Amino acid sequence: RAEAGPSTVTLAGELSSIDGARAMLARGDGEGALARLDAYSRGYPRGRLELEAEVLRIDALDQSGRTNLARERAEAFLRRHPRSVLAARVRARLGD
């Protein structure tokens, strides 16, 4: 059996953080999700799941009542990543 390398371990940690934020959002805890996403950004400053984290952050901001900031971040996301697989989800959030 092959041992998990540092890259695999790091990705597992990233997934755990993202999944935790997603679970908090599902429970209606937007503020908790934002805190978890902040921790993700600090722990993985160049994380491979940063686009997913940003989309979750947009959702969490919206859920927390910070709709203007959510819209600003969504528009910025679409400017930077118009062809991302996550762009459709962000557009749906904007109602475009």
mmCIF file of N, CA and C in Angstrom:
data_model
loop_
_atom_site.group_PDB
_atom_site.id
_atom_site.type_symbol
_atom_site.label_atom_id
_atom_site.label_comp_id
_atom_site.label_asym_id
_atom_site.label_seq_id
_atom_site.Cartn_x
_atom_site.Cartn_y
_atom_site.Cartn_z
ATOM 1 N N ARG A 1 0.842 -1.188 0.000
ATOM 2 C CA ARG A 1 0.000 0.000 0.000
ATOM 3 C C ARG A 1 0.878 1.239 0.000
ATOM 4 N N ALA A 2 0.547 2.185 -0.847
ATOM 5 C CA ALA A 2 1.330 3.427 -0.934
ATOM 6 C C ALA A 2 0.960 4.347 0.223
ATOM 7 N N GLU A 3 1.963 5.009 0.737
ATOM 8 C CA GLU A 3 1.730 5.966 1.819
ATOM 9 C C GLU A 3 1.201 7.278 1.240
ATOM 10 N N ALA A 4 0.357 7.948 1.985
ATOM 11 C CA ALA A 4 -0.152 9.250 1.561
ATOM 12 C C ALA A 4 0.965 10.272 1.675
ATOM 13 N N GLY A 5 1.193 10.986 0.595
ATOM 14 C CA GLY A 5 2.229 12.012 0.598
ATOM 15 C C GLY A 5 1.691 13.309 1.175
ATOM 16 N N PRO A 6 2.571 14.296 1.355
ATOM 17 C CA PRO A 6 2.152 15.584 1.919
ATOM 18 C C PRO A 6 1.040 16.237 1.113
ATOM 19 N N SER A 7 1.098 16.084 -0.203
ATOM 20 C CA SER A 7 0.076 16.683 -1.061
ATOM 21 C C SER A 7 -1.299 16.089 -0.764
ATOM 22 N N THR A 8 -1.359 14.774 -0.592
ATOM 23 C CA THR A 8 -2.615 14.092 -0.296
ATOM 24 C C THR A 8 -3.142 14.507 1.073
ATOM 25 N N VAL A 9 -2.247 14.600 2.038
ATOM 26 C CA VAL A 9 -2.629 14.999 3.391
ATOM 27 C C VAL A 9 -3.171 16.427 3.384
ATOM 28 N N THR A 10 -2.485 17.312 2.652
ATOM 29 C CA THR A 10 -2.926 18.701 2.564
ATOM 30 C C THR A 10 -4.302 18.792 1.921
ATOM 31 N N LEU A 11 -4.517 18.065 0.836
ATOM 32 C CA LEU A 11 -5.817 18.100 0.168
ATOM 33 C C LEU A 11 -6.906 17.560 1.091
ATOM 34 N N ALA A 12 -6.593 16.524 1.848
ATOM 35 C CA ALA A 12 -7.577 15.989 2.794
ATOM 36 C C ALA A 12 -7.951 17.040 3.836
ATOM 37 N N GLY A 13 -6.972 17.793 4.320
ATOM 38 C CA GLY A 13 -7.246 18.858 5.274
ATOM 39 C C GLY A 13 -8.076 19.960 4.660
ATOM 40 N N GLU A 14 -7.769 20.314 3.411
ATOM 41 C CA GLU A 14 -8.559 21.327 2.718
ATOM 42 C C GLU A 14 -10.007 20.865 2.568
ATOM 43 N N LEU A 15 -10.179 19.628 2.130
ATOM 44 C CA LEU A 15 -11.531 19.086 1.964
ATOM 45 C C LEU A 15 -12.302 19.100 3.273
ATOM 46 N N SER A 16 -11.634 18.750 4.347
ATOM 47 C CA SER A 16 -12.283 18.740 5.655
ATOM 48 C C SER A 16 -12.763 20.139 6.038
ATOM 49 N N SER A 17 -11.926 21.142 5.793
ATOM 50 C CA SER A 17 -12.305 22.526 6.107
ATOM 51 C C SER A 17 -13.486 22.980 5.266
ATOM 52 N N ILE A 18 -13.417 22.703 3.969
ATOM 53 C CA ILE A 18 -14.489 23.107 3.060
ATOM 54 C C ILE A 18 -15.789 22.382 3.417
ATOM 55 N N ASP A 19 -15.692 21.083 3.685
ATOM 56 C CA ASP A 19 -16.889 20.318 4.053
ATOM 57 C C ASP A 19 -17.490 20.832 5.357
ATOM 58 N N GLY A 20 -16.636 21.238 6.298
ATOM 59 C CA GLY A 20 -17.138 21.802 7.552
ATOM 60 C C GLY A 20 -17.903 23.091 7.319
ATOM 61 N N ALA A 21 -17.370 23.949 6.465
ATOM 62 C CA ALA A 21 -18.052 25.205 6.140
ATOM 63 C C ALA A 21 -19.372 24.920 5.431
ATOM 64 N N ARG A 22 -19.361 23.974 4.507
ATOM 65 C CA ARG A 22 -20.579 23.608 3.777
ATOM 66 C C ARG A 22 -21.651 23.075 4.738
ATOM 67 N N ALA A 23 -21.245 22.274 5.704
ATOM 68 C CA ALA A 23 -22.194 21.728 6.684
ATOM 69 C C ALA A 23 -22.784 22.848 7.542
ATOM 70 N N MET A 24 -21.957 23.810 7.920
ATOM 71 C CA MET A 24 -22.466 24.943 8.707
ATOM 72 C C MET A 24 -23.483 25.742 7.902
ATOM 73 N N LEU A 25 -23.206 25.943 6.645
ATOM 74 C CA LEU A 25 -24.154 26.649 5.786
ATOM 75 C C LEU A 25 -25.475 25.894 5.712
ATOM 76 N N ALA A 26 -25.391 24.580 5.551
ATOM 77 C CA ALA A 26 -26.602 23.753 5.459
ATOM 78 C C ALA A 26 -27.440 23.847 6.733
ATOM 79 N N ARG A 27 -26.780 24.059 7.866
ATOM 80 C CA ARG A 27 -27.496 24.201 9.148
ATOM 81 C C ARG A 27 -27.975 25.629 9.369
ATOM 82 N N GLY A 28 -27.668 26.533 8.447
ATOM 83 C CA GLY A 28 -28.083 27.917 8.595
ATOM 84 C C GLY A 28 -27.126 28.761 9.408
ATOM 85 N N ASP A 29 -25.920 28.272 9.622
ATOM 86 C CA ASP A 29 -24.922 28.993 10.414
ATOM 87 C C ASP A 29 -23.940 29.707 9.487
ATOM 88 N N GLY A 30 -24.400 30.791 8.858
ATOM 89 C CA GLY A 30 -23.556 31.542 7.939
ATOM 90 C C GLY A 30 -22.337 32.129 8.611
ATOM 91 N N GLU A 31 -22.505 32.638 9.822
ATOM 92 C CA GLU A 31 -21.363 33.225 10.545
ATOM 93 C C GLU A 31 -20.313 32.170 10.868
ATOM 94 N N GLY A 32 -20.760 30.992 11.291
ATOM 95 C CA GLY A 32 -19.827 29.897 11.564
ATOM 96 C C GLY A 32 -19.092 29.477 10.305
ATOM 97 N N ALA A 33 -19.825 29.439 9.191
ATOM 98 C CA ALA A 33 -19.197 29.079 7.915
ATOM 99 C C ALA A 33 -18.137 30.107 7.541
ATOM 100 N N LEU A 34 -18.438 31.384 7.741
ATOM 101 C CA LEU A 34 -17.455 32.424 7.439
ATOM 102 C C LEU A 34 -16.205 32.257 8.294
ATOM 103 N N ALA A 35 -16.377 31.953 9.567
ATOM 104 C CA ALA A 35 -15.223 31.736 10.454
ATOM 105 C C ALA A 35 -14.404 30.542 9.968
ATOM 106 N N ARG A 36 -15.086 29.488 9.562
ATOM 107 C CA ARG A 36 -14.392 28.284 9.069
ATOM 108 C C ARG A 36 -13.636 28.602 7.775
ATOM 109 N N LEU A 37 -14.251 29.409 6.907
ATOM 110 C CA LEU A 37 -13.604 29.786 5.649
ATOM 111 C C LEU A 37 -12.413 30.715 5.891
ATOM 112 N N ASP A 38 -12.520 31.577 6.892
ATOM 113 C CA ASP A 38 -11.375 32.418 7.267
ATOM 114 C C ASP A 38 -10.208 31.542 7.730
ATOM 115 N N ALA A 39 -10.519 30.536 8.525
ATOM 116 C CA ALA A 39 -9.486 29.604 8.993
ATOM 117 C C ALA A 39 -8.885 28.840 7.815
ATOM 118 N N TYR A 40 -9.718 28.449 6.868
ATOM 119 C CA TYR A 40 -9.225 27.770 5.668
ATOM 120 C C TYR A 40 -8.231 28.675 4.934
ATOM 121 N N SER A 41 -8.601 29.941 4.734
ATOM 122 C CA SER A 41 -7.735 30.878 4.007
ATOM 123 C C SER A 41 -6.397 31.079 4.717
ATOM 124 N N ARG A 42 -6.428 31.115 6.054
ATOM 125 C CA ARG A 42 -5.175 31.250 6.809
ATOM 126 C C ARG A 42 -4.337 29.968 6.732
ATOM 127 N N GLY A 43 -4.990 28.839 6.826
ATOM 128 C CA GLY A 43 -4.278 27.559 6.834
ATOM 129 C C GLY A 43 -3.781 27.115 5.473
ATOM 130 N N TYR A 44 -4.485 27.536 4.425
ATOM 131 C CA TYR A 44 -4.140 27.132 3.059
ATOM 132 C C TYR A 44 -4.152 28.374 2.158
ATOM 133 N N PRO A 45 -3.167 29.271 2.322
ATOM 134 C CA PRO A 45 -3.196 30.535 1.583
ATOM 135 C C PRO A 45 -3.199 30.380 0.063
ATOM 136 N N ARG A 46 -2.691 29.271 -0.428
ATOM 137 C CA ARG A 46 -2.746 28.996 -1.869
ATOM 138 C C ARG A 46 -3.424 27.644 -2.085
ATOM 139 N N GLY A 47 -4.524 27.458 -1.392
ATOM 140 C CA GLY A 47 -5.224 26.174 -1.433
ATOM 141 C C GLY A 47 -5.784 25.831 -2.797
ATOM 142 N N ARG A 48 -5.850 24.541 -3.046
ATOM 143 C CA ARG A 48 -6.383 24.076 -4.328
ATOM 144 C C ARG A 48 -7.894 24.225 -4.405
ATOM 145 N N LEU A 49 -8.525 24.451 -3.274
ATOM 146 C CA LEU A 49 -9.989 24.587 -3.261
ATOM 147 C C LEU A 49 -10.414 26.031 -3.016
ATOM 148 N N GLU A 50 -9.541 26.978 -3.328
ATOM 149 C CA GLU A 50 -9.840 28.374 -3.022
ATOM 150 C C GLU A 50 -11.048 28.897 -3.792
ATOM 151 N N LEU A 51 -11.286 28.419 -5.009
ATOM 152 C CA LEU A 51 -12.466 28.882 -5.744
ATOM 153 C C LEU A 51 -13.745 28.385 -5.074
ATOM 154 N N GLU A 52 -13.740 27.131 -4.676
ATOM 155 C CA GLU A 52 -14.894 26.591 -3.949
ATOM 156 C C GLU A 52 -15.095 27.362 -2.643
ATOM 157 N N ALA A 53 -13.998 27.666 -1.958
ATOM 158 C CA ALA A 53 -14.090 28.425 -0.710
ATOM 159 C C ALA A 53 -14.700 29.804 -0.962
ATOM 160 N N GLU A 54 -14.334 30.436 -2.050
ATOM 161 C CA GLU A 54 -14.877 31.765 -2.349
ATOM 162 C C GLU A 54 -16.377 31.692 -2.649
ATOM 163 N N VAL A 55 -16.807 30.670 -3.369
ATOM 164 C CA VAL A 55 -18.236 30.525 -3.656
ATOM 165 C C VAL A 55 -19.005 30.259 -2.359
ATOM 166 N N LEU A 56 -18.456 29.446 -1.496
ATOM 167 C CA LEU A 56 -19.091 29.209 -0.193
ATOM 168 C C LEU A 56 -19.131 30.494 0.630
ATOM 169 N N ARG A 57 -18.075 31.299 0.539
ATOM 170 C CA ARG A 57 -18.038 32.574 1.264
ATOM 171 C C ARG A 57 -19.161 33.493 0.751
ATOM 172 N N ILE A 58 -19.365 33.530 -0.549
ATOM 173 C CA ILE A 58 -20.451 34.330 -1.123
ATOM 174 C C ILE A 58 -21.786 33.864 -0.557
ATOM 175 N N ASP A 59 -21.993 32.552 -0.533
ATOM 176 C CA ASP A 59 -23.233 31.999 0.027
ATOM 177 C C ASP A 59 -23.387 32.357 1.504
ATOM 178 N N ALA A 60 -22.289 32.242 2.251
ATOM 179 C CA ALA A 60 -22.332 32.515 3.692
ATOM 180 C C ALA A 60 -22.594 33.993 3.967
ATOM 181 N N LEU A 61 -21.997 34.870 3.181
ATOM 182 C CA LEU A 61 -22.259 36.304 3.348
ATOM 183 C C LEU A 61 -23.726 36.605 3.090
ATOM 184 N N ASP A 62 -24.256 36.021 2.030
ATOM 185 C CA ASP A 62 -25.665 36.224 1.705
ATOM 186 C C ASP A 62 -26.557 35.700 2.834
ATOM 187 N N GLN A 63 -26.246 34.509 3.307
ATOM 188 C CA GLN A 63 -27.035 33.903 4.380
ATOM 189 C C GLN A 63 -26.955 34.716 5.668
ATOM 190 N N SER A 64 -25.852 35.410 5.870
ATOM 191 C CA SER A 64 -25.653 36.216 7.077
ATOM 192 C C SER A 64 -26.238 37.619 6.948
ATOM 193 N N GLY A 65 -26.911 37.885 5.846
ATOM 194 C CA GLY A 65 -27.554 39.179 5.664
ATOM 195 C C GLY A 65 -26.662 40.250 5.060
ATOM 196 N N ARG A 66 -25.454 39.872 4.672
ATOM 197 C CA ARG A 66 -24.538 40.846 4.054
ATOM 198 C C ARG A 66 -24.621 40.725 2.535
ATOM 199 N N THR A 67 -25.838 40.999 2.035
ATOM 200 C CA THR A 67 -26.118 40.753 0.622
ATOM 201 C C THR A 67 -25.304 41.653 -0.306
ATOM 202 N N ASN A 68 -25.051 42.888 0.084
ATOM 203 C CA ASN A 68 -24.259 43.767 -0.785
ATOM 204 C C ASN A 68 -22.836 43.241 -0.950
ATOM 205 N N LEU A 69 -22.231 42.821 0.152
ATOM 206 C CA LEU A 69 -20.881 42.276 0.082
ATOM 207 C C LEU A 69 -20.874 40.964 -0.706
ATOM 208 N N ALA A 70 -21.900 40.145 -0.514
ATOM 209 C CA ALA A 70 -21.998 38.889 -1.270
ATOM 210 C C ALA A 70 -22.068 39.187 -2.765
ATOM 211 N N ARG A 71 -22.867 40.168 -3.151
ATOM 212 C CA ARG A 71 -23.004 40.542 -4.565
ATOM 213 C C ARG A 71 -21.668 41.070 -5.113
ATOM 214 N N GLU A 72 -20.990 41.916 -4.351
ATOM 215 C CA GLU A 72 -19.693 42.451 -4.794
ATOM 216 C C GLU A 72 -18.693 41.323 -5.035
ATOM 217 N N ARG A 73 -18.649 40.388 -4.098
ATOM 218 C CA ARG A 73 -17.694 39.273 -4.235
ATOM 219 C C ARG A 73 -18.091 38.366 -5.392
ATOM 220 N N ALA A 74 -19.392 38.177 -5.585
ATOM 221 C CA ALA A 74 -19.865 37.343 -6.699
ATOM 222 C C ALA A 74 -19.496 37.984 -8.030
ATOM 223 N N GLU A 75 -19.700 39.284 -8.146
ATOM 224 C CA GLU A 75 -19.352 39.975 -9.389
ATOM 225 C C GLU A 75 -17.849 39.917 -9.645
ATOM 226 N N ALA A 76 -17.059 40.088 -8.594
ATOM 227 C CA ALA A 76 -15.600 39.996 -8.724
ATOM 228 C C ALA A 76 -15.181 38.586 -9.133
ATOM 229 N N PHE A 77 -15.827 37.581 -8.550
ATOM 230 C CA PHE A 77 -15.534 36.190 -8.897
ATOM 231 C C PHE A 77 -15.765 35.976 -10.388
ATOM 232 N N LEU A 78 -16.891 36.455 -10.894
ATOM 233 C CA LEU A 78 -17.219 36.254 -12.305
ATOM 234 C C LEU A 78 -16.274 37.014 -13.232
ATOM 235 N N ARG A 79 -15.802 38.167 -12.792
ATOM 236 C CA ARG A 79 -14.813 38.895 -13.597
ATOM 237 C C ARG A 79 -13.500 38.112 -13.686
ATOM 238 N N ARG A 80 -13.092 37.526 -12.566
ATOM 239 C CA ARG A 80 -11.815 36.797 -12.518
ATOM 240 C C ARG A 80 -11.902 35.387 -13.092
ATOM 241 N N HIS A 81 -13.077 34.758 -12.958
ATOM 242 C CA HIS A 81 -13.209 33.338 -13.328
ATOM 243 C C HIS A 81 -14.487 33.092 -14.137
ATOM 244 N N PRO A 82 -14.660 33.772 -15.273
ATOM 245 C CA PRO A 82 -15.920 33.663 -16.008
ATOM 246 C C PRO A 82 -16.199 32.260 -16.561
ATOM 247 N N ARG A 83 -15.157 31.477 -16.755
ATOM 248 C CA ARG A 83 -15.335 30.134 -17.329
ATOM 249 C C ARG A 83 -15.180 29.021 -16.292
ATOM 250 N N SER A 84 -15.090 29.385 -15.037
ATOM 251 C CA SER A 84 -14.970 28.380 -13.982
ATOM 252 C C SER A 84 -16.212 27.487 -13.972
ATOM 253 N N VAL A 85 -16.012 26.235 -13.557
ATOM 254 C CA VAL A 85 -17.164 25.344 -13.415
ATOM 255 C C VAL A 85 -18.124 25.858 -12.339
ATOM 256 N N LEU A 86 -17.637 26.748 -11.485
ATOM 257 C CA LEU A 86 -18.475 27.306 -10.420
ATOM 258 C C LEU A 86 -19.194 28.592 -10.843
ATOM 259 N N ALA A 87 -18.877 29.113 -12.023
ATOM 260 C CA ALA A 87 -19.462 30.378 -12.463
ATOM 261 C C ALA A 87 -20.987 30.304 -12.569
ATOM 262 N N ALA A 88 -21.518 29.191 -13.045
ATOM 263 C CA ALA A 88 -22.978 29.060 -13.167
ATOM 264 C C ALA A 88 -23.644 29.164 -11.802
ATOM 265 N N ARG A 89 -23.012 28.574 -10.801
ATOM 266 C CA ARG A 89 -23.561 28.641 -9.444
ATOM 267 C C ARG A 89 -23.554 30.080 -8.928
ATOM 268 N N VAL A 90 -22.496 30.816 -9.233
ATOM 269 C CA VAL A 90 -22.405 32.205 -8.801
ATOM 270 C C VAL A 90 -23.426 33.053 -9.559
ATOM 271 N N ARG A 91 -23.561 32.809 -10.858
ATOM 272 C CA ARG A 91 -24.570 33.540 -11.634
ATOM 273 C C ARG A 91 -25.973 33.290 -11.089
ATOM 274 N N ALA A 92 -26.253 32.052 -10.727
ATOM 275 C CA ALA A 92 -27.563 31.717 -10.153
ATOM 276 C C ALA A 92 -27.781 32.474 -8.849
ATOM 277 N N ARG A 93 -26.741 32.603 -8.046
ATOM 278 C CA ARG A 93 -26.823 33.341 -6.787
ATOM 279 C C ARG A 93 -27.153 34.805 -7.066
ATOM 280 N N LEU A 94 -26.592 35.352 -8.143
ATOM 281 C CA LEU A 94 -26.850 36.747 -8.508
ATOM 282 C C LEU A 94 -28.218 36.919 -9.161
ATOM 283 N N GLY A 95 -28.780 35.822 -9.623
ATOM 284 C CA GLY A 95 -30.058 35.913 -10.313
ATOM 285 C C GLY A 95 -29.895 36.309 -11.767
ATOM 286 N N ASP A 96 -28.679 36.158 -12.306
ATOM 287 C CA ASP A 96 -28.428 36.500 -13.718
ATOM 288 C C ASP A 96 -28.746 35.328 -14.617
#
